[in-house]
PDB file of C-alpha atoms in Angstrom:
ATOM      1  CA  UNK R 216       9.437  12.286 124.020  1.00 31.00           C
ATOM      2  CA  UNK R 217      11.750  14.882 125.468  1.00 42.00           C
ATOM      3  CA  UNK R 218      10.054  16.957 128.181  1.00 45.00           C
ATOM      4  CA  UNK R 219      10.737  20.145 126.203  1.00 52.00           C
ATOM      5  CA  UNK R 220       8.867  18.733 123.203  1.00 51.00           C
ATOM      6  CA  UNK R 221       5.592  19.084 125.089  1.00 53.00           C
ATOM      7  CA  UNK R 222       6.111  22.726 126.053  1.00 72.00           C
ATOM      8  CA  UNK R 223       3.601  25.016 124.383  1.00 80.00           C
ATOM      9  CA  UNK R 224       5.642  28.200 124.746  1.00 90.00           C
ATOM     10  CA  UNK R 225       8.899  28.682 122.907  1.00 93.00           C
ATOM     11  CA  UNK R 226      11.475  31.436 122.656  1.00 94.00           C
ATOM     12  CA  UNK R 227      13.856  31.840 119.771  1.00 95.00           C
ATOM     13  CA  UNK R 228      17.085  33.519 120.841  1.00 97.00           C
ATOM     14  CA  UNK R 229      18.549  35.588 117.982  1.00 97.00           C
ATOM     15  CA  UNK R 230      22.180  36.459 118.616  1.00 97.00           C
ATOM     16  CA  UNK R 231      25.496  36.974 116.879  1.00 96.00           C
ATOM     17  CA  UNK R 232      28.879  35.987 118.342  1.00 96.00           C
ATOM     18  CA  UNK R 233      30.384  39.263 117.080  1.00 95.00           C
ATOM     19  CA  UNK R 234      27.713  41.440 118.682  1.00 96.00           C
ATOM     20  CA  UNK R 235      29.008  42.968 121.950  1.00 97.00           C
ATOM     21  CA  UNK R 236      25.501  43.180 123.353  1.00 97.00           C
ATOM     22  CA  UNK R 237      24.913  39.477 122.697  1.00 97.00           C
ATOM     23  CA  UNK R 238      28.137  38.764 124.586  1.00 98.00           C
ATOM     24  CA  UNK R 239      27.042  40.957 127.480  1.00 97.00           C
ATOM     25  CA  UNK R 240      23.615  39.360 127.483  1.00 98.00           C
ATOM     26  CA  UNK R 241      25.001  35.806 127.720  1.00 97.00           C
ATOM     27  CA  UNK R 242      24.860  35.442 131.532  1.00 97.00           C
ATOM     28  CA  UNK R 243      21.361  36.976 131.606  1.00 97.00           C
ATOM     29  CA  UNK R 244      20.104  34.507 129.028  1.00 97.00           C
ATOM     30  CA  UNK R 245      21.672  31.554 130.862  1.00 97.00           C
ATOM     31  CA  UNK R 246      19.871  32.602 134.044  1.00 97.00           C
ATOM     32  CA  UNK R 247      16.568  33.004 132.186  1.00 97.00           C
ATOM     33  CA  UNK R 248      17.008  29.560 130.625  1.00 96.00           C
ATOM     34  CA  UNK R 249      17.498  28.000 134.032  1.00 96.00           C
ATOM     35  CA  UNK R 250      14.584  29.871 135.615  1.00 96.00           C
ATOM     36  CA  UNK R 251      12.082  29.083 132.859  1.00 95.00           C
ATOM     37  CA  UNK R 252      13.277  25.665 131.681  1.00 93.00           C
ATOM     38  CA  UNK R 253      10.000  24.027 132.754  1.00 92.00           C
ATOM     39  CA  UNK R 254       7.835  26.589 130.971  1.00 92.00           C
ATOM     40  CA  UNK R 255       9.688  27.534 127.793  1.00 93.00           C
ATOM     41  CA  UNK R 256      11.428  25.642 125.012  1.00 94.00           C
ATOM     42  CA  UNK R 257      14.490  27.662 123.945  1.00 96.00           C
ATOM     43  CA  UNK R 258      16.068  27.528 120.497  1.00 95.00           C
ATOM     44  CA  UNK R 259      18.776  29.494 118.725  1.00 96.00           C
ATOM     45  CA  UNK R 260      19.013  31.422 115.478  1.00 96.00           C
ATOM     46  CA  UNK R 261      22.273  33.062 114.401  1.00 95.00           C
ATOM     47  CA  UNK R 262      22.160  36.696 113.460  1.00 88.00           C
ATOM     48  CA  UNK R 263      24.338  37.701 110.546  1.00 86.00           C
ATOM     49  CA  UNK R 264      25.422  41.009 112.087  1.00 88.00           C
ATOM     50  CA  UNK R 265      28.063  41.541 109.408  1.00 85.00           C
ATOM     51  CA  UNK R 266      28.553  39.258 106.433  1.00 86.00           C
ATOM     52  CA  UNK R 267      29.015  39.505 102.702  1.00 81.00           C
ATOM     53  CA  UNK R 268      29.410  43.096 101.574  1.00 80.00           C
ATOM     54  CA  UNK R 269      28.907  44.442 105.113  1.00 78.00           C
ATOM     55  CA  UNK R 270      31.984  42.555 106.396  1.00 83.00           C
ATOM     56  CA  UNK R 271      34.775  45.136 106.483  1.00 86.00           C
ATOM     57  CA  UNK R 272      38.401  45.458 107.652  1.00 89.00           C
ATOM     58  CA  UNK R 273      39.181  47.258 110.885  1.00 90.00           C
ATOM     59  CA  UNK R 274      40.018  50.764 109.745  1.00 91.00           C
ATOM     60  CA  UNK R 275      41.107  53.319 112.338  1.00 92.00           C
ATOM     61  CA  UNK R 276      37.725  55.020 112.192  1.00 94.00           C
ATOM     62  CA  UNK R 277      35.793  51.753 112.532  1.00 93.00           C
ATOM     63  CA  UNK R 278      38.003  50.722 115.466  1.00 95.00           C
ATOM     64  CA  UNK R 279      37.194  53.977 117.274  1.00 95.00           C
ATOM     65  CA  UNK R 280      33.470  53.380 116.793  1.00 95.00           C
ATOM     66  CA  UNK R 281      33.765  49.823 118.109  1.00 96.00           C
ATOM     67  CA  UNK R 282      35.815  50.920 121.135  1.00 97.00           C
ATOM     68  CA  UNK R 283      33.059  53.293 122.201  1.00 97.00           C
ATOM     69  CA  UNK R 284      30.410  50.614 121.689  1.00 97.00           C
ATOM     70  CA  UNK R 285      32.387  48.001 123.604  1.00 98.00           C
ATOM     71  CA  UNK R 286      33.008  50.391 126.497  1.00 98.00           C
ATOM     72  CA  UNK R 287      29.289  51.194 126.618  1.00 98.00           C
ATOM     73  CA  UNK R 288      28.461  47.486 126.590  1.00 98.00           C
ATOM     74  CA  UNK R 289      30.963  46.776 129.357  1.00 98.00           C
ATOM     75  CA  UNK R 290      29.591  49.576 131.519  1.00 98.00           C
ATOM     76  CA  UNK R 291      25.995  48.402 131.184  1.00 97.00           C
ATOM     77  CA  UNK R 292      26.399  44.614 131.145  1.00 97.00           C
ATOM     78  CA  UNK R 293      29.344  44.373 133.596  1.00 97.00           C
ATOM     79  CA  UNK R 294      31.001  41.813 131.330  1.00 97.00           C
ATOM     80  CA  UNK R 295      34.769  42.269 130.782  1.00 97.00           C
ATOM     81  CA  UNK R 296      36.036  43.497 127.418  1.00 98.00           C
ATOM     82  CA  UNK R 297      39.622  43.664 126.182  1.00 97.00           C
ATOM     83  CA  UNK R 298      40.213  46.229 123.439  1.00 96.00           C
ATOM     84  CA  UNK R 299      43.654  45.221 122.145  1.00 96.00           C
ATOM     85  CA  UNK R 300      42.287  43.207 119.225  1.00 95.00           C
ATOM     86  CA  UNK R 301      40.812  46.400 117.773  1.00 94.00           C
ATOM     87  CA  UNK R 302      44.367  47.494 116.954  1.00 92.00           C
ATOM     88  CA  UNK R 303      44.764  44.636 114.448  1.00 90.00           C
ATOM     89  CA  UNK R 304      44.080  46.407 111.177  1.00 83.00           C
ATOM     90  CA  UNK R 305      44.403  43.147 109.240  1.00 84.00           C
ATOM     91  CA  UNK R 306      41.371  41.715 111.034  1.00 89.00           C
ATOM     92  CA  UNK R 307      38.159  41.565 109.026  1.00 89.00           C
ATOM     93  CA  UNK R 308      34.986  42.165 111.029  1.00 91.00           C
ATOM     94  CA  UNK R 309      32.987  39.311 109.536  1.00 94.00           C
ATOM     95  CA  UNK R 310      30.553  37.342 111.683  1.00 94.00           C
ATOM     96  CA  UNK R 311      29.813  34.679 109.072  1.00 96.00           C
ATOM     97  CA  UNK R 312      32.674  32.313 110.038  1.00 97.00           C
ATOM     98  CA  UNK R 313      31.802  32.512 113.749  1.00 97.00           C
ATOM     99  CA  UNK R 314      28.096  31.930 113.065  1.00 97.00           C
ATOM    100  CA  UNK R 315      29.040  28.991 110.855  1.00 98.00           C
ATOM    101  CA  UNK R 316      31.140  27.618 113.713  1.00 98.00           C
ATOM    102  CA  UNK R 317      28.176  27.787 116.106  1.00 98.00           C
ATOM    103  CA  UNK R 318      25.969  26.031 113.550  1.00 98.00           C
ATOM    104  CA  UNK R 319      28.653  23.356 113.220  1.00 98.00           C
ATOM    105  CA  UNK R 320      28.832  22.778 116.975  1.00 98.00           C
ATOM    106  CA  UNK R 321      25.039  22.673 117.133  1.00 98.00           C
ATOM    107  CA  UNK R 322      24.876  20.033 114.383  1.00 98.00           C
ATOM    108  CA  UNK R 323      27.368  17.832 116.214  1.00 98.00           C
ATOM    109  CA  UNK R 324      26.098  18.327 119.771  1.00 98.00           C
ATOM    110  CA  UNK R 325      22.787  20.256 119.823  1.00 97.00           C
ATOM    111  CA  UNK R 326      22.758  20.487 123.600  1.00 97.00           C
ATOM    112  CA  UNK R 327      25.884  22.710 123.690  1.00 97.00           C
ATOM    113  CA  UNK R 328      24.783  25.290 121.108  1.00 97.00           C
ATOM    114  CA  UNK R 329      24.171  28.111 123.595  1.00 97.00           C
ATOM    115  CA  UNK R 330      27.331  27.331 125.561  1.00 97.00           C
ATOM    116  CA  UNK R 331      29.433  27.263 122.414  1.00 98.00           C
ATOM    117  CA  UNK R 332      27.955  30.604 121.312  1.00 98.00           C
ATOM    118  CA  UNK R 333      28.737  32.228 124.653  1.00 97.00           C
ATOM    119  CA  UNK R 334      32.211  30.671 124.711  1.00 97.00           C
ATOM    120  CA  UNK R 335      32.985  31.962 121.234  1.00 97.00           C
ATOM    121  CA  UNK R 336      31.853  35.477 122.127  1.00 97.00           C
ATOM    122  CA  UNK R 337      34.014  35.388 125.243  1.00 97.00           C
ATOM    123  CA  UNK R 338      37.022  34.183 123.248  1.00 97.00           C
ATOM    124  CA  UNK R 339      36.700  37.291 121.060  1.00 97.00           C
ATOM    125  CA  UNK R 340      35.737  40.019 123.498  1.00 97.00           C
ATOM    126  CA  UNK R 341      37.620  38.910 126.599  1.00 97.00           C
ATOM    127  CA  UNK R 342      40.464  36.727 125.283  1.00 97.00           C
ATOM    128  CA  UNK R 343      40.897  38.651 121.986  1.00 96.00           C
ATOM    129  CA  UNK R 344      41.135  35.545 119.832  1.00 96.00           C
ATOM    130  CA  UNK R 345      40.610  35.955 116.087  1.00 96.00           C
ATOM    131  CA  UNK R 346      36.834  35.479 115.535  1.00 95.00           C
ATOM    132  CA  UNK R 347      37.352  34.435 111.921  1.00 95.00           C
ATOM    133  CA  UNK R 348      40.069  31.810 112.489  1.00 96.00           C
ATOM    134  CA  UNK R 349      39.384  28.048 112.376  1.00 96.00           C
ATOM    135  CA  UNK R 350      41.966  27.663 115.154  1.00 97.00           C
ATOM    136  CA  UNK R 351      39.710  29.662 117.478  1.00 97.00           C
ATOM    137  CA  UNK R 352      36.720  27.492 116.603  1.00 98.00           C
ATOM    138  CA  UNK R 353      38.654  24.232 116.910  1.00 98.00           C
ATOM    139  CA  UNK R 354      40.166  25.126 120.261  1.00 97.00           C
ATOM    140  CA  UNK R 355      36.739  25.845 121.678  1.00 98.00           C
ATOM    141  CA  UNK R 356      35.249  22.708 120.103  1.00 98.00           C
ATOM    142  CA  UNK R 357      37.831  20.563 121.877  1.00 97.00           C
ATOM    143  CA  UNK R 358      36.684  21.994 125.216  1.00 97.00           C
ATOM    144  CA  UNK R 359      33.292  20.465 124.413  1.00 97.00           C
ATOM    145  CA  UNK R 360      34.882  17.125 123.514  1.00 97.00           C
ATOM    146  CA  UNK R 361      34.452  17.573 119.762  1.00 98.00           C
ATOM    147  CA  UNK R 362      37.458  16.396 117.792  1.00 97.00           C
ATOM    148  CA  UNK R 363      39.168  18.715 115.329  1.00 96.00           C
ATOM    149  CA  UNK R 364      38.539  16.251 112.522  1.00 97.00           C
ATOM    150  CA  UNK R 365      34.805  16.013 113.174  1.00 98.00           C
ATOM    151  CA  UNK R 366      34.388  19.745 113.636  1.00 98.00           C
ATOM    152  CA  UNK R 367      36.281  20.642 110.457  1.00 98.00           C
ATOM    153  CA  UNK R 368      34.310  18.090 108.452  1.00 98.00           C
ATOM    154  CA  UNK R 369      31.032  19.706 109.468  1.00 98.00           C
ATOM    155  CA  UNK R 370      32.329  23.292 109.322  1.00 98.00           C
ATOM    156  CA  UNK R 371      33.614  22.918 105.764  1.00 98.00           C
ATOM    157  CA  UNK R 372      30.497  21.151 104.500  1.00 98.00           C
ATOM    158  CA  UNK R 373      28.507  23.192 101.958  1.00 98.00           C
ATOM    159  CA  UNK R 374      25.285  22.267 103.776  1.00 98.00           C
ATOM    160  CA  UNK R 375      26.571  24.040 106.881  1.00 98.00           C
ATOM    161  CA  UNK R 376      27.283  27.158 104.837  1.00 97.00           C
ATOM    162  CA  UNK R 377      23.712  27.079 103.476  1.00 97.00           C
ATOM    163  CA  UNK R 378      22.230  26.456 106.927  1.00 97.00           C
ATOM    164  CA  UNK R 379      24.095  29.456 108.301  1.00 97.00           C
ATOM    165  CA  UNK R 380      22.651  31.736 105.621  1.00 96.00           C
ATOM    166  CA  UNK R 381      19.210  30.210 106.216  1.00 96.00           C
ATOM    167  CA  UNK R 382      19.492  31.161 109.898  1.00 95.00           C
ATOM    168  CA  UNK R 383      20.240  34.768 108.958  1.00 95.00           C
ATOM    169  CA  UNK R 384      17.299  35.078 106.588  1.00 92.00           C
ATOM    170  CA  UNK R 385      14.931  33.257 108.929  1.00 93.00           C
ATOM    171  CA  UNK R 386      15.731  35.754 111.673  1.00 92.00           C
ATOM    172  CA  UNK R 387      15.226  38.662 109.290  1.00 91.00           C
ATOM    173  CA  UNK R 388      11.843  37.205 108.255  1.00 91.00           C
ATOM    174  CA  UNK R 389      10.748  37.205 111.909  1.00 90.00           C
ATOM    175  CA  UNK R 390      11.500  40.910 112.232  1.00 89.00           C
ATOM    176  CA  UNK R 391      14.832  40.571 114.010  1.00 92.00           C
ATOM    177  CA  UNK R 392      16.683  43.826 113.395  1.00 88.00           C
ATOM    178  CA  UNK R 393      18.914  44.041 116.474  1.00 92.00           C
ATOM    179  CA  UNK R 394      20.859  41.627 118.641  1.00 96.00           C
ATOM    180  CA  UNK R 395      20.157  40.064 120.948  1.00 97.00           C
ATOM    181  CA  UNK R 396      16.430  39.568 120.331  1.00 96.00           C
ATOM    182  CA  UNK R 397      13.912  37.134 121.769  1.00 96.00           C
ATOM    183  CA  UNK R 398      11.022  35.934 119.615  1.00 94.00           C
ATOM    184  CA  UNK R 399       8.123  34.221 121.379  1.00 91.00           C
ATOM    185  CA  UNK R 400       5.630  31.698 120.073  1.00 83.00           C
ATOM    186  CA  UNK R 401       2.724  30.123 121.921  1.00 78.00           C
ATOM    187  CA  UNK R 402       1.630  27.869 119.101  1.00 69.00           C
ATOM    188  CA  UNK R 403      -0.885  30.391 117.780  1.00 71.00           C
ATOM    189  CA  UNK R 404       0.889  33.734 117.695  1.00 73.00           C
ATOM    190  CA  UNK R 405       4.495  34.847 117.546  1.00 79.00           C
ATOM    191  CA  UNK R 406       6.386  38.110 117.725  1.00 90.00           C
ATOM    192  CA  UNK R 407       9.347  40.007 119.169  1.00 93.00           C
ATOM    193  CA  UNK R 408       9.333  39.718 122.958  1.00 94.00           C
ATOM    194  CA  UNK R 409      12.489  41.724 123.607  1.00 95.00           C
ATOM    195  CA  UNK R 410      14.917  43.552 121.340  1.00 95.00           C
ATOM    196  CA  UNK R 411      18.397  44.568 122.437  1.00 96.00           C
ATOM    197  CA  UNK R 412      20.116  44.125 125.785  1.00 97.00           C
ATOM    198  CA  UNK R 413      17.965  43.693 128.905  1.00 97.00           C
ATOM    199  CA  UNK R 414      18.973  42.989 132.477  1.00 97.00           C
ATOM    200  CA  UNK R 415      17.696  39.826 134.131  1.00 97.00           C
ATOM    201  CA  UNK R 416      15.207  41.840 136.166  1.00 97.00           C
ATOM    202  CA  UNK R 417      13.850  43.594 133.083  1.00 97.00           C
ATOM    203  CA  UNK R 418      13.499  40.389 131.097  1.00 97.00           C
ATOM    204  CA  UNK R 419      12.021  38.455 133.998  1.00 97.00           C
ATOM    205  CA  UNK R 420       9.363  41.174 134.332  1.00 97.00           C
ATOM    206  CA  UNK R 421       8.592  40.969 130.592  1.00 96.00           C
ATOM    207  CA  UNK R 422       8.195  37.188 130.814  1.00 95.00           C
ATOM    208  CA  UNK R 423       5.975  37.401 133.879  1.00 94.00           C
ATOM    209  CA  UNK R 424       3.742  39.904 132.060  1.00 92.00           C
ATOM    210  CA  UNK R 425       3.678  37.588 129.040  1.00 88.00           C
ATOM    211  CA  UNK R 426       2.539  34.594 131.058  1.00 87.00           C
ATOM    212  CA  UNK R 427      -0.074  36.647 132.908  1.00 86.00           C
ATOM    213  CA  UNK R 428      -1.432  37.810 129.540  1.00 82.00           C
ATOM    214  CA  UNK R 429      -1.739  34.266 128.197  1.00 76.00           C
ATOM    215  CA  UNK R 430      -3.020  32.951 131.547  1.00 64.00           C
ATOM    216  CA  UNK R 431      -0.335  30.286 131.627  1.00 48.00           C
TER     217      UNK R 431
END
């Protein structure tokens, strides 16, 4: 049995690779994972920030809104953002392909799911790579020693498409309405532990209060 299988407390990390606050939160979450790895089992659910009818092209007005949001996220999270990609009017702001790519990487190598998510967010926000392009997903997959052939096979599978949608609806069913969000479970109860961006210090305080409350 894996050591994590015996952990009573679990946290579900709800994030979306096209959410600037999820990108900014990446280093905080990695630090929390390391700090609480012996107390908490961490798992991932993809968000569905924009998909289907809510996926829209980058109009001038939408680009202006995103620029303000990205600048706010950069100021608060201290993560670097590059804004040039917001000038590409042909780009469709659709998080479904990127979420599907993370699901694909997770199916092939479960242990890299969080790293692949953070890497994909960085490729969009900092490197300004197309977040809907298979080339972006394949390039990142190769960095994790996943061949293009294997990744494409999983990415294009209809089961992966269904699993991606299932992730979205599962998160919605848990009350996830903003990204990033953390959902706790102690085996008896579950609920939203944190919604939206938090600093490490803020989240560490929340977790310490949680464990004091459950007398862990």
